[in-house]
CSV table of C-alpha atoms in Angstrom, one decimal:
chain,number,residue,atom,x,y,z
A,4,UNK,CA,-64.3,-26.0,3.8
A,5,UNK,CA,-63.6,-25.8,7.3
A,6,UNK,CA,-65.5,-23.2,9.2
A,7,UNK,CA,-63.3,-22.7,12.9
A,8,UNK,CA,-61.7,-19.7,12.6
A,9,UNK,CA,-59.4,-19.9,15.0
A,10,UNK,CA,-57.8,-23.6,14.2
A,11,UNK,CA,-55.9,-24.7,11.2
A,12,UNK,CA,-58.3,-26.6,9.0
A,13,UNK,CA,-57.8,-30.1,7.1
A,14,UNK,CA,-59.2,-31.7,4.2
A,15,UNK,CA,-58.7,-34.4,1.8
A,16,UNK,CA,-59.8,-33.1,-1.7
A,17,UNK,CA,-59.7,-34.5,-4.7
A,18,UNK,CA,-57.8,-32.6,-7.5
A,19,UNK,CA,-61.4,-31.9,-8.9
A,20,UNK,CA,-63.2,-30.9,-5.7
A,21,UNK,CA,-59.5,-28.6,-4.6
A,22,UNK,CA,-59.9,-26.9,-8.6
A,23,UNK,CA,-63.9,-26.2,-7.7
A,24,UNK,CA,-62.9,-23.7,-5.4
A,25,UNK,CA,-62.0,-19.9,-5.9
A,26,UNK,CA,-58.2,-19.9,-5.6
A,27,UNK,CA,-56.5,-16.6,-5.6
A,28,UNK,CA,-52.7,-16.8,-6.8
A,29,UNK,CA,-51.4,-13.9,-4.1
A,30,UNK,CA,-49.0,-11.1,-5.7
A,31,UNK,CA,-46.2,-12.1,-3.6
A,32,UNK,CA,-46.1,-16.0,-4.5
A,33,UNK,CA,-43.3,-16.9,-7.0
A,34,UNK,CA,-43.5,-17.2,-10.7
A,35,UNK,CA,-44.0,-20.2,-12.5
A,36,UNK,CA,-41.0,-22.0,-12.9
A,37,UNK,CA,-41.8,-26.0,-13.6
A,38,UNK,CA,-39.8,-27.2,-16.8
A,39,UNK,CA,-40.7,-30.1,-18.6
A,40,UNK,CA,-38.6,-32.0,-16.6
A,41,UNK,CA,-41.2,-30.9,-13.7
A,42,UNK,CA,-44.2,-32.0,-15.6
A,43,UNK,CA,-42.7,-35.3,-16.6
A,44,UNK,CA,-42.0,-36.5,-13.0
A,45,UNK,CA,-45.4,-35.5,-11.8
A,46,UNK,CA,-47.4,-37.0,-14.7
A,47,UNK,CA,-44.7,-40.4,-14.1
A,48,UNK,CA,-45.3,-40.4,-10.8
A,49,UNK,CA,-49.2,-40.2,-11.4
A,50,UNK,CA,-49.3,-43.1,-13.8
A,51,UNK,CA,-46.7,-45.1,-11.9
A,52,UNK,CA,-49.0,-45.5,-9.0
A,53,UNK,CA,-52.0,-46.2,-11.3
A,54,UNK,CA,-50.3,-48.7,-12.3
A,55,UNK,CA,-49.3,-50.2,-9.0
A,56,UNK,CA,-53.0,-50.1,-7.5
A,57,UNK,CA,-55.5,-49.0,-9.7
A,58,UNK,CA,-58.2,-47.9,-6.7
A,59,UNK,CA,-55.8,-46.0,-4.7
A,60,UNK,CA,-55.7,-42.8,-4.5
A,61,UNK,CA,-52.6,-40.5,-5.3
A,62,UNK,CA,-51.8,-37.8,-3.6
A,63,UNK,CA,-49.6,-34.5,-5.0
A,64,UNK,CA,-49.2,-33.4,-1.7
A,65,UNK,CA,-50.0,-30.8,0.7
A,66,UNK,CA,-51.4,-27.3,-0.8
A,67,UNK,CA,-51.6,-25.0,1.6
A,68,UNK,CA,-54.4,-22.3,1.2
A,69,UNK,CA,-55.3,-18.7,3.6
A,70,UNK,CA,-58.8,-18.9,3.8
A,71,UNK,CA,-59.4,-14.8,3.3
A,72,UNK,CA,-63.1,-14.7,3.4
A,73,UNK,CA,-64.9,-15.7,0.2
A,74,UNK,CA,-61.7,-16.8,-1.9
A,75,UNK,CA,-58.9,-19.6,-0.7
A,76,UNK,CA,-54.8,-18.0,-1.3
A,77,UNK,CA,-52.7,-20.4,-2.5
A,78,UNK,CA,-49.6,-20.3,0.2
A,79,UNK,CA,-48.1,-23.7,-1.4
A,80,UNK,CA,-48.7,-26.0,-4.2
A,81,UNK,CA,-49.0,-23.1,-6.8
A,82,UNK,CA,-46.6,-24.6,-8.9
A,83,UNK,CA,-48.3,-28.5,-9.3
A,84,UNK,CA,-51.8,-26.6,-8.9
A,85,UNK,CA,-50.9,-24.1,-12.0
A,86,UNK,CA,-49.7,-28.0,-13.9
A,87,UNK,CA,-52.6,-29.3,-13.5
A,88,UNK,CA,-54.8,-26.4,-14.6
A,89,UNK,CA,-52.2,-26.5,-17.9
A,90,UNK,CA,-52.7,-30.0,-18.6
A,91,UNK,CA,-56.4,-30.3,-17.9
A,92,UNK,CA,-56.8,-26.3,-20.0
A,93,UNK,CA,-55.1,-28.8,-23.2
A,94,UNK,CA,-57.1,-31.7,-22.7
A,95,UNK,CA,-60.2,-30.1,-23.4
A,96,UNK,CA,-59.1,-30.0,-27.2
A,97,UNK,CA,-56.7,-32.2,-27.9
A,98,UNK,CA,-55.7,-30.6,-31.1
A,99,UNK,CA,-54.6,-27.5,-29.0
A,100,UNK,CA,-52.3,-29.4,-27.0
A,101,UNK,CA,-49.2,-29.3,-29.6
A,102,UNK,CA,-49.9,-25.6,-30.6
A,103,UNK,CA,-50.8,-24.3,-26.7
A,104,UNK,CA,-49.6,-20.6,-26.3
A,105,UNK,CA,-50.2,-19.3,-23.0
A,106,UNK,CA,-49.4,-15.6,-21.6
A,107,UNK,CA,-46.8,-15.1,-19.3
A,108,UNK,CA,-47.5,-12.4,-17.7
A,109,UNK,CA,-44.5,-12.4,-15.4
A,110,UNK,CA,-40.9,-12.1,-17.2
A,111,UNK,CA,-39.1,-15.0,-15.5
A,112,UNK,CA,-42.0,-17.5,-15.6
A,113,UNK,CA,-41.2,-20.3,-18.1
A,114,UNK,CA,-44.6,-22.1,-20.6
């Protein structure tokens, strides 16, 4: 992580190294919304590009985080971040995968 305070920061992560650190999902970001349609095209458009060139590297895109002392707030990417965080939660056990029930805790977020 960056440490000049007064200049925006960049980094490359990886989805492994972005995941390793404390994210805070602020109050006022919106629900979760993705539909499976959502899903889909992300996971296609991960596997198309493995496809294409095995040693590259693909990117989701830009998440933008508020460095607030000790904890990073997610300002955008919540919705692929939260995916991820789905998909790799039902990887762990494959046999959860088709029975997965997760808490909504916020009435017009969609599982």
């Amino acid at each position: 992580m960056c440490n000049n305070t007064k200049d925006p920061c960049t980094e490359i992560l990886s989805i492994e190294g972005l995941l390793k650190k404390e994210l805070i999902l602020p109050a006022y970001q919106r629900p979760y919304k993705w539909k499976i349609k959502n899903v889909q095209a992300l996971l296609q458009d991960i596997d198309r590009e493995s496809k294409i060139d095995k040693n590259k590297r693909y990117r989701i895109g830009t998440v933008i985080v508020h460095n607030d002392k000790e904890k990073l707030n997610i300002v955008d990417g919540q919705q692929r971040i939260t995916t991820l965080i789905l998909i790799l939660h039902a990887l762990e056990d494959t046999e959860k995968v088709e029975k997965l029930d997760l808490e909504v805790r916020h009435r017009i977020s969609h599982a």
